[in-house]
mmCIF file of C-alpha atoms in Angstrom:
data_model
loop_
_atom_site.group_PDB
_atom_site.id
_atom_site.type_symbol
_atom_site.label_atom_id
_atom_site.label_comp_id
_atom_site.label_asym_id
_atom_site.label_seq_id
_atom_site.Cartn_x
_atom_site.Cartn_y
_atom_site.Cartn_z
ATOM 1 C CA UNK A 1 64.549 -212.483 188.816
ATOM 2 C CA UNK A 2 61.669 -210.147 188.028
ATOM 3 C CA UNK A 3 62.975 -207.007 186.296
ATOM 4 C CA UNK A 4 59.930 -204.886 187.141
ATOM 5 C CA UNK A 5 61.701 -202.312 189.305
ATOM 6 C CA UNK A 6 64.474 -201.838 186.750
ATOM 7 C CA UNK A 7 61.911 -201.483 183.958
ATOM 8 C CA UNK A 8 59.990 -198.887 185.925
ATOM 9 C CA UNK A 9 63.219 -196.956 186.415
ATOM 10 C CA UNK A 10 63.869 -197.028 182.654
ATOM 11 C CA UNK A 11 60.286 -195.985 181.940
ATOM 12 C CA UNK A 12 60.297 -193.074 184.378
ATOM 13 C CA UNK A 13 63.816 -191.748 183.754
ATOM 14 C CA UNK A 14 63.714 -188.212 182.359
ATOM 15 C CA UNK A 15 67.236 -188.117 180.952
ATOM 16 C CA UNK A 16 69.598 -190.511 179.161
ATOM 17 C CA UNK A 17 70.996 -193.419 181.204
ATOM 18 C CA UNK A 18 74.423 -193.847 182.750
ATOM 19 C CA UNK A 19 77.028 -195.098 180.276
ATOM 20 C CA UNK A 20 78.612 -197.587 182.685
ATOM 21 C CA UNK A 21 75.351 -199.182 183.819
ATOM 22 C CA UNK A 22 74.011 -199.322 180.286
ATOM 23 C CA UNK A 23 77.212 -200.923 178.987
ATOM 24 C CA UNK A 24 76.892 -203.657 181.596
ATOM 25 C CA UNK A 25 73.312 -204.241 180.467
ATOM 26 C CA UNK A 26 74.304 -204.395 176.783
ATOM 27 C CA UNK A 27 76.965 -206.981 177.539
ATOM 28 C CA UNK A 28 74.540 -209.137 179.543
ATOM 29 C CA UNK A 29 71.864 -208.954 176.836
ATOM 30 C CA UNK A 30 74.385 -209.828 174.127
ATOM 31 C CA UNK A 31 75.550 -212.802 176.197
ATOM 32 C CA UNK A 32 71.936 -213.976 176.519
ATOM 33 C CA UNK A 33 71.482 -213.773 172.748
ATOM 34 C CA UNK A 34 74.713 -215.635 172.074
ATOM 35 C CA UNK A 35 73.893 -218.476 174.463
ATOM 36 C CA UNK A 36 70.442 -219.426 173.188
ATOM 37 C CA UNK A 37 69.902 -223.174 172.875
ATOM 38 C CA UNK A 38 70.695 -224.506 169.380
ATOM 39 C CA UNK A 39 67.381 -226.373 169.196
ATOM 40 C CA UNK A 40 65.635 -222.989 169.404
ATOM 41 C CA UNK A 41 68.209 -220.919 167.575
ATOM 42 C CA UNK A 42 70.470 -222.963 165.312
ATOM 43 C CA UNK A 43 73.977 -221.566 164.950
ATOM 44 C CA UNK A 44 75.351 -220.375 161.634
ATOM 45 C CA UNK A 45 78.008 -222.225 159.670
ATOM 46 C CA UNK A 46 80.570 -220.038 161.462
ATOM 47 C CA UNK A 47 79.187 -220.644 164.940
ATOM 48 C CA UNK A 48 77.409 -217.313 165.387
ATOM 49 C CA UNK A 49 73.845 -216.986 166.711
ATOM 50 C CA UNK A 50 71.642 -217.821 163.745
ATOM 51 C CA UNK A 51 69.094 -215.591 162.093
ATOM 52 C CA UNK A 52 66.146 -217.869 162.869
ATOM 53 C CA UNK A 53 64.441 -218.354 166.242
ATOM 54 C CA UNK A 54 62.069 -221.269 166.855
ATOM 55 C CA UNK A 55 59.319 -220.270 169.274
ATOM 56 C CA UNK A 56 57.712 -222.628 171.761
ATOM 57 C CA UNK A 57 55.094 -224.627 169.858
ATOM 58 C CA UNK A 58 52.763 -225.209 172.805
ATOM 59 C CA UNK A 59 52.592 -221.690 174.249
ATOM 60 C CA UNK A 60 50.501 -218.668 173.261
ATOM 61 C CA UNK A 61 52.459 -215.762 171.828
ATOM 62 C CA UNK A 62 51.996 -212.007 171.819
ATOM 63 C CA UNK A 63 53.470 -210.367 168.724
ATOM 64 C CA UNK A 64 54.472 -206.720 169.144
ATOM 65 C CA UNK A 65 55.170 -204.440 166.153
ATOM 66 C CA UNK A 66 57.678 -201.585 165.900
ATOM 67 C CA UNK A 67 58.200 -199.857 169.244
ATOM 68 C CA UNK A 68 60.128 -196.748 168.124
ATOM 69 C CA UNK A 69 61.019 -195.346 171.551
ATOM 70 C CA UNK A 70 57.480 -195.890 172.885
ATOM 71 C CA UNK A 71 58.344 -196.726 176.466
ATOM 72 C CA UNK A 72 54.682 -196.439 177.371
ATOM 73 C CA UNK A 73 53.812 -199.208 174.917
ATOM 74 C CA UNK A 74 56.352 -201.614 176.389
ATOM 75 C CA UNK A 75 55.563 -201.000 180.048
ATOM 76 C CA UNK A 76 51.827 -201.162 179.286
ATOM 77 C CA UNK A 77 52.367 -204.555 177.672
ATOM 78 C CA UNK A 78 54.386 -205.895 180.586
ATOM 79 C CA UNK A 79 51.801 -204.666 183.095
ATOM 80 C CA UNK A 80 48.722 -205.752 181.103
ATOM 81 C CA UNK A 81 46.564 -208.304 182.883
ATOM 82 C CA UNK A 82 45.751 -211.594 181.198
ATOM 83 C CA UNK A 83 42.450 -213.505 181.432
ATOM 84 C CA UNK A 84 43.944 -215.722 184.157
ATOM 85 C CA UNK A 85 44.610 -212.704 186.366
ATOM 86 C CA UNK A 86 48.379 -212.296 186.205
ATOM 87 C CA UNK A 87 50.346 -209.802 184.150
ATOM 88 C CA UNK A 88 52.268 -210.445 180.951
ATOM 89 C CA UNK A 89 55.518 -210.082 182.887
ATOM 90 C CA UNK A 90 54.381 -212.648 185.451
ATOM 91 C CA UNK A 91 53.389 -215.060 182.678
ATOM 92 C CA UNK A 92 56.834 -214.666 181.095
ATOM 93 C CA UNK A 93 58.408 -215.476 184.459
ATOM 94 C CA UNK A 94 56.193 -218.565 184.782
ATOM 95 C CA UNK A 95 56.975 -219.732 181.261
ATOM 96 C CA UNK A 96 53.294 -219.793 180.300
ATOM 97 C CA UNK A 97 53.531 -217.129 177.567
ATOM 98 C CA UNK A 98 56.025 -215.861 175.016
ATOM 99 C CA UNK A 99 56.473 -212.390 173.550
ATOM 100 C CA UNK A 100 57.933 -211.631 170.135
ATOM 101 C CA UNK A 101 58.844 -208.042 169.215
ATOM 102 C CA UNK A 102 59.285 -207.272 165.523
ATOM 103 C CA UNK A 103 62.150 -204.805 165.949
ATOM 104 C CA UNK A 104 62.766 -201.066 165.528
ATOM 105 C CA UNK A 105 63.506 -199.838 169.031
ATOM 106 C CA UNK A 106 65.179 -196.489 168.330
ATOM 107 C CA UNK A 107 63.844 -193.296 166.728
ATOM 108 C CA UNK A 108 60.505 -191.824 167.751
ATOM 109 C CA UNK A 109 58.261 -191.383 164.727
ATOM 110 C CA UNK A 110 55.889 -188.584 163.676
ATOM 111 C CA UNK A 111 54.712 -187.932 167.242
ATOM 112 C CA UNK A 112 58.130 -186.352 167.881
ATOM 113 C CA UNK A 113 58.679 -184.515 164.603
ATOM 114 C CA UNK A 114 58.995 -181.083 166.255
ATOM 115 C CA UNK A 115 61.482 -182.488 168.739
ATOM 116 C CA UNK A 116 63.496 -183.975 165.885
ATOM 117 C CA UNK A 117 63.623 -180.567 164.212
ATOM 118 C CA UNK A 118 64.863 -178.974 167.436
ATOM 119 C CA UNK A 119 67.376 -181.783 167.890
ATOM 120 C CA UNK A 120 68.661 -181.244 164.359
ATOM 121 C CA UNK A 121 69.574 -177.675 165.255
ATOM 122 C CA UNK A 122 71.431 -179.053 168.289
ATOM 123 C CA UNK A 123 73.226 -181.573 166.068
ATOM 124 C CA UNK A 124 74.212 -178.807 163.636
ATOM 125 C CA UNK A 125 75.735 -176.987 166.609
ATOM 126 C CA UNK A 126 77.810 -180.054 167.604
ATOM 127 C CA UNK A 127 75.516 -180.662 170.586
ATOM 128 C CA UNK A 128 76.767 -177.692 172.556
ATOM 129 C CA UNK A 129 73.111 -177.669 173.568
ATOM 130 C CA UNK A 130 71.227 -180.953 173.544
ATOM 131 C CA UNK A 131 67.980 -180.789 175.544
ATOM 132 C CA UNK A 132 65.786 -182.049 172.682
ATOM 133 C CA UNK A 133 68.175 -184.849 171.779
ATOM 134 C CA UNK A 134 68.453 -185.790 175.453
ATOM 135 C CA UNK A 135 64.698 -186.406 175.447
ATOM 136 C CA UNK A 136 64.878 -188.538 172.307
ATOM 137 C CA UNK A 137 67.727 -190.624 173.681
ATOM 138 C CA UNK A 138 66.032 -191.012 177.060
ATOM 139 C CA UNK A 139 63.073 -192.559 175.244
ATOM 140 C CA UNK A 140 64.998 -194.648 172.694
ATOM 141 C CA UNK A 141 67.604 -195.919 175.140
ATOM 142 C CA UNK A 142 65.014 -196.379 177.881
ATOM 143 C CA UNK A 143 62.861 -198.495 175.581
ATOM 144 C CA UNK A 144 65.784 -200.705 174.607
ATOM 145 C CA UNK A 145 66.841 -200.901 178.240
ATOM 146 C CA UNK A 146 63.479 -202.514 179.006
ATOM 147 C CA UNK A 147 63.861 -204.833 176.010
ATOM 148 C CA UNK A 148 67.293 -205.957 177.198
ATOM 149 C CA UNK A 149 66.058 -206.453 180.751
ATOM 150 C CA UNK A 150 63.282 -208.699 179.435
ATOM 151 C CA UNK A 151 65.708 -210.719 177.306
ATOM 152 C CA UNK A 152 68.067 -211.237 180.235
ATOM 153 C CA UNK A 153 65.265 -212.192 182.640
ATOM 154 C CA UNK A 154 63.224 -214.363 180.246
ATOM 155 C CA UNK A 155 65.658 -215.551 177.551
ATOM 156 C CA UNK A 156 63.547 -218.511 176.467
ATOM 157 C CA UNK A 157 60.246 -216.658 176.252
ATOM 158 C CA UNK A 158 61.084 -213.107 175.171
ATOM 159 C CA UNK A 159 62.499 -212.299 171.735
ATOM 160 C CA UNK A 160 63.261 -209.140 169.787
ATOM 161 C CA UNK A 161 63.955 -209.306 166.055
ATOM 162 C CA UNK A 162 66.318 -206.988 164.218
ATOM 163 C CA UNK A 163 64.585 -204.246 162.267
ATOM 164 C CA UNK A 164 66.015 -201.713 159.851
ATOM 165 C CA UNK A 165 66.419 -199.215 162.722
ATOM 166 C CA UNK A 166 68.775 -201.585 164.553
ATOM 167 C CA UNK A 167 71.756 -199.869 162.906
ATOM 168 C CA UNK A 168 73.424 -197.712 165.531
ATOM 169 C CA UNK A 169 76.504 -197.400 163.304
ATOM 170 C CA UNK A 170 74.279 -195.858 160.625
ATOM 171 C CA UNK A 171 76.279 -197.965 158.192
ATOM 172 C CA UNK A 172 75.757 -198.750 154.533
ATOM 173 C CA UNK A 173 76.347 -202.462 154.069
ATOM 174 C CA UNK A 174 76.010 -205.656 156.107
ATOM 175 C CA UNK A 175 72.309 -205.612 155.269
ATOM 176 C CA UNK A 176 71.860 -202.042 156.503
ATOM 177 C CA UNK A 177 71.151 -198.648 154.987
ATOM 178 C CA UNK A 178 71.774 -195.336 156.786
ATOM 179 C CA UNK A 179 68.530 -193.985 158.169
ATOM 180 C CA UNK A 180 66.856 -190.628 157.702
ATOM 181 C CA UNK A 181 63.162 -189.779 157.681
ATOM 182 C CA UNK A 182 62.292 -186.370 159.113
ATOM 183 C CA UNK A 183 65.852 -185.120 159.570
ATOM 184 C CA UNK A 184 69.144 -187.072 159.800
ATOM 185 C CA UNK A 185 68.133 -189.408 162.616
ATOM 186 C CA UNK A 186 70.803 -192.052 162.025
ATOM 187 C CA UNK A 187 73.687 -189.584 161.930
ATOM 188 C CA UNK A 188 72.254 -187.641 164.857
ATOM 189 C CA UNK A 189 72.071 -190.688 167.124
ATOM 190 C CA UNK A 190 75.576 -191.804 166.181
ATOM 191 C CA UNK A 191 77.023 -188.333 166.789
ATOM 192 C CA UNK A 192 75.247 -188.062 170.140
ATOM 193 C CA UNK A 193 76.489 -191.438 171.352
ATOM 194 C CA UNK A 194 79.988 -190.670 170.100
ATOM 195 C CA UNK A 195 80.014 -187.369 171.984
ATOM 196 C CA UNK A 196 78.517 -188.532 175.282
ATOM 197 C CA UNK A 197 79.124 -192.301 175.447
ATOM 198 C CA UNK A 198 82.147 -193.027 173.261
ATOM 199 C CA UNK A 199 83.181 -195.383 170.460
ATOM 200 C CA UNK A 200 83.535 -198.450 172.693
ATOM 201 C CA UNK A 201 79.932 -198.021 173.802
ATOM 202 C CA UNK A 202 78.757 -197.727 170.194
ATOM 203 C CA UNK A 203 80.645 -200.859 169.191
ATOM 204 C CA UNK A 204 79.180 -202.808 172.118
ATOM 205 C CA UNK A 205 75.667 -201.738 171.149
ATOM 206 C CA UNK A 206 76.315 -202.625 167.503
ATOM 207 C CA UNK A 207 77.435 -206.101 168.609
ATOM 208 C CA UNK A 208 74.140 -206.482 170.485
ATOM 209 C CA UNK A 209 72.184 -205.485 167.376
ATOM 210 C CA UNK A 210 74.105 -207.922 165.184
ATOM 211 C CA UNK A 211 73.336 -210.733 167.642
ATOM 212 C CA UNK A 212 69.564 -210.323 167.241
ATOM 213 C CA UNK A 213 67.554 -212.898 165.273
ATOM 214 C CA UNK A 214 65.800 -211.872 162.070
ATOM 215 C CA UNK A 215 63.055 -214.436 161.548
ATOM 216 C CA UNK A 216 60.693 -216.313 163.878
ATOM 217 C CA UNK A 217 58.806 -219.580 163.427
ATOM 218 C CA UNK A 218 55.774 -220.051 165.659
ATOM 219 C CA UNK A 219 53.266 -222.874 165.881
ATOM 220 C CA UNK A 220 50.961 -221.335 163.267
ATOM 221 C CA UNK A 221 52.729 -218.188 162.148
ATOM 222 C CA UNK A 222 55.984 -216.800 160.799
ATOM 223 C CA UNK A 223 57.318 -213.321 161.477
ATOM 224 C CA UNK A 224 60.036 -210.901 160.465
ATOM 225 C CA UNK A 225 60.405 -207.152 160.703
ATOM 226 C CA UNK A 226 59.566 -206.553 157.044
ATOM 227 C CA UNK A 227 57.961 -208.705 154.383
ATOM 228 C CA UNK A 228 60.604 -211.085 152.996
ATOM 229 C CA UNK A 229 61.868 -209.983 149.602
ATOM 230 C CA UNK A 230 61.860 -213.589 148.417
ATOM 231 C CA UNK A 231 61.180 -217.084 149.740
ATOM 232 C CA UNK A 232 64.479 -217.768 151.480
ATOM 233 C CA UNK A 233 65.638 -221.321 152.073
ATOM 234 C CA UNK A 234 65.877 -222.495 155.683
ATOM 235 C CA UNK A 235 69.671 -222.498 155.435
ATOM 236 C CA UNK A 236 69.632 -218.879 154.284
ATOM 237 C CA UNK A 237 67.503 -217.847 157.258
ATOM 238 C CA UNK A 238 69.776 -219.610 159.730
ATOM 239 C CA UNK A 239 72.911 -218.194 158.100
ATOM 240 C CA UNK A 240 71.428 -214.746 157.429
ATOM 241 C CA UNK A 241 74.044 -212.929 159.585
ATOM 242 C CA UNK A 242 76.632 -213.869 156.936
ATOM 243 C CA UNK A 243 74.495 -212.815 153.969
ATOM 244 C CA UNK A 244 73.746 -209.077 153.825
ATOM 245 C CA UNK A 245 71.210 -209.591 151.042
ATOM 246 C CA UNK A 246 69.098 -211.756 153.357
ATOM 247 C CA UNK A 247 69.376 -209.294 156.255
ATOM 248 C CA UNK A 248 68.307 -206.493 153.933
ATOM 249 C CA UNK A 249 65.456 -208.563 152.524
ATOM 250 C CA UNK A 250 64.006 -209.213 155.980
ATOM 251 C CA UNK A 251 64.257 -205.653 157.292
ATOM 252 C CA UNK A 252 63.852 -203.102 154.487
ATOM 253 C CA UNK A 253 61.267 -204.459 152.002
ATOM 254 C CA UNK A 254 58.730 -201.898 150.814
ATOM 255 C CA UNK A 255 55.127 -202.723 149.992
ATOM 256 C CA UNK A 256 54.981 -204.331 146.574
ATOM 257 C CA UNK A 257 58.743 -204.933 146.393
ATOM 258 C CA UNK A 258 58.766 -208.643 147.298
ATOM 259 C CA UNK A 259 58.776 -211.398 144.724
ATOM 260 C CA UNK A 260 55.170 -212.563 144.192
ATOM 261 C CA UNK A 261 54.259 -215.611 146.245
ATOM 262 C CA UNK A 262 57.163 -215.303 148.695
ATOM 263 C CA UNK A 263 54.952 -215.255 151.799
ATOM 264 C CA UNK A 264 52.849 -218.233 150.719
ATOM 265 C CA UNK A 265 55.923 -220.246 149.730
ATOM 266 C CA UNK A 266 57.596 -219.664 153.091
ATOM 267 C CA UNK A 267 54.420 -220.562 154.978
ATOM 268 C CA UNK A 268 53.946 -223.818 153.080
ATOM 269 C CA UNK A 269 57.646 -224.668 153.406
ATOM 270 C CA UNK A 270 58.073 -223.962 157.119
ATOM 271 C CA UNK A 271 54.546 -224.677 158.379
ATOM 272 C CA UNK A 272 53.409 -227.559 156.160
ATOM 273 C CA UNK A 273 49.886 -228.868 156.607
ATOM 274 C CA UNK A 274 48.549 -225.744 158.325
ATOM 275 C CA UNK A 275 45.144 -224.691 157.022
ATOM 276 C CA UNK A 276 45.534 -220.917 157.448
ATOM 277 C CA UNK A 277 48.999 -219.951 158.688
ATOM 278 C CA UNK A 278 49.891 -216.254 158.839
ATOM 279 C CA UNK A 279 52.969 -214.161 158.253
ATOM 280 C CA UNK A 280 53.223 -211.125 160.556
ATOM 281 C CA UNK A 281 55.363 -208.058 159.973
ATOM 282 C CA UNK A 282 55.754 -204.477 161.120
ATOM 283 C CA UNK A 283 57.911 -201.965 159.203
ATOM 284 C CA UNK A 284 55.306 -200.273 157.014
ATOM 285 C CA UNK A 285 52.696 -198.243 158.864
ATOM 286 C CA UNK A 286 48.965 -198.912 158.722
ATOM 287 C CA UNK A 287 46.000 -196.719 159.738
ATOM 288 C CA UNK A 288 44.014 -199.344 161.643
ATOM 289 C CA UNK A 289 44.688 -202.549 163.546
ATOM 290 C CA UNK A 290 46.003 -204.597 160.638
ATOM 291 C CA UNK A 291 46.351 -204.730 156.882
ATOM 292 C CA UNK A 292 45.944 -207.961 154.934
ATOM 293 C CA UNK A 293 48.267 -208.643 152.005
ATOM 294 C CA UNK A 294 49.107 -211.714 149.923
ATOM 295 C CA UNK A 295 45.539 -212.952 149.941
ATOM 296 C CA UNK A 296 45.235 -212.475 153.689
ATOM 297 C CA UNK A 297 48.222 -214.642 154.563
ATOM 298 C CA UNK A 298 50.396 -211.612 155.351
ATOM 299 C CA UNK A 299 49.302 -209.337 158.205
ATOM 300 C CA UNK A 300 50.953 -205.960 158.800
ATOM 301 C CA UNK A 301 50.331 -204.677 162.341
ATOM 302 C CA UNK A 302 52.399 -201.510 162.848
ATOM 303 C CA UNK A 303 50.246 -198.503 163.726
ATOM 304 C CA UNK A 304 52.554 -195.827 165.203
ATOM 305 C CA UNK A 305 49.637 -194.114 166.960
ATOM 306 C CA UNK A 306 48.164 -197.122 168.758
ATOM 307 C CA UNK A 307 49.403 -199.927 170.992
ATOM 308 C CA UNK A 308 48.486 -202.776 168.635
ATOM 309 C CA UNK A 309 49.453 -206.396 169.351
ATOM 310 C CA UNK A 310 48.563 -209.780 167.886
ATOM 311 C CA UNK A 311 47.680 -212.821 169.957
ATOM 312 C CA UNK A 312 48.598 -216.255 168.544
ATOM 313 C CA UNK A 313 47.250 -219.417 170.142
ATOM 314 C CA UNK A 314 49.047 -222.709 169.481
ATOM 315 C CA UNK A 315 45.904 -224.793 168.977
ATOM 316 C CA UNK A 316 44.092 -222.684 166.375
ATOM 317 C CA UNK A 317 44.682 -220.367 163.447
ATOM 318 C CA UNK A 318 45.230 -216.676 164.067
ATOM 319 C CA UNK A 319 42.093 -214.773 163.058
ATOM 320 C CA UNK A 320 42.892 -211.059 162.729
ATOM 321 C CA UNK A 321 39.409 -209.791 163.516
ATOM 322 C CA UNK A 322 39.549 -211.572 166.892
ATOM 323 C CA UNK A 323 43.263 -211.832 167.652
ATOM 324 C CA UNK A 324 44.655 -208.404 166.758
ATOM 325 C CA UNK A 325 43.747 -205.529 169.020
ATOM 326 C CA UNK A 326 44.881 -202.534 171.016
ATOM 327 C CA UNK A 327 46.075 -202.711 174.608
ATOM 328 C CA UNK A 328 45.307 -199.973 177.113
ATOM 329 C CA UNK A 329 47.855 -197.238 177.687
ATOM 330 C CA UNK A 330 48.798 -197.854 181.317
ATOM 331 C CA UNK A 331 51.709 -195.413 181.224
ATOM 332 C CA UNK A 332 49.998 -192.444 182.925
ATOM 333 C CA UNK A 333 48.618 -194.669 185.688
ATOM 334 C CA UNK A 334 51.996 -196.320 186.253
ATOM 335 C CA UNK A 335 53.782 -192.968 186.289
ATOM 336 C CA UNK A 336 51.297 -191.505 188.782
ATOM 337 C CA UNK A 337 51.635 -194.519 191.064
ATOM 338 C CA UNK A 338 55.427 -194.216 191.103
ATOM 339 C CA UNK A 339 55.866 -190.476 191.651
#
């Protein structure tokens, strides 16, 4: 079933979504994650969905960096037209394309700094007023609503990795750190959901987050949210949900904090014989389309001010100067057409 109408509703919604409808969606998305085929997502030693997802080796892939409540980015991607004439969403439905998102769905970044400041005042007042935070949650929850709709509709071809912002509990531990950047974003989101959606809702969303994969293996590339802290063994990647150190090392690594050679070792171990494989990450921001690290083997692609994506073909190496670019912002056109 094509989820286009439901995605448009999530994109256009001005306020936060209904708790009951969203809970149903969370449960369906979590079920999709927990029922992925073991040949694509090997289970952990305890039978949980593993941390590693094997992408289709014979299909092109679009790699999408941190979304951070950018509903316009996601709907623009889904509605973008491909060289063959159809849209990305139509190609996902046909099984002729796969999409990999590198995580971080919640928390608008610097574009919303003034709104965060206003929302902090609301938070300090126990959300007796909450107009600014309503806007933030409409965007963050709306973005993840579209992500979940895509996972439910196209479970084999659409994937979303866990990032460091997938921590709705704002917990310390289990591979997570509490999050704050401009204000107290992690605490503010938790308090808002607790006040207006309830603890059961929060726990259901946390279960969804903990069911997400952490590491992807493509035909000629590897990907995780952040640069891996070290060259993890295959068994560690599969069993990452049971090892907080591995979760942390795939989602929180700062530039320069990884053990030297980790990217190259993982590429040679998991993609042997490839002439120029690449490792793609988001997490740390860049000013342009991409930043090369580790001798060009590691490509960072998260620009919070542009809709940057990477295109990976199965039959040739990914060349950043040709295969990383910016998609058009179709949001205003889509909004105008659906008034």
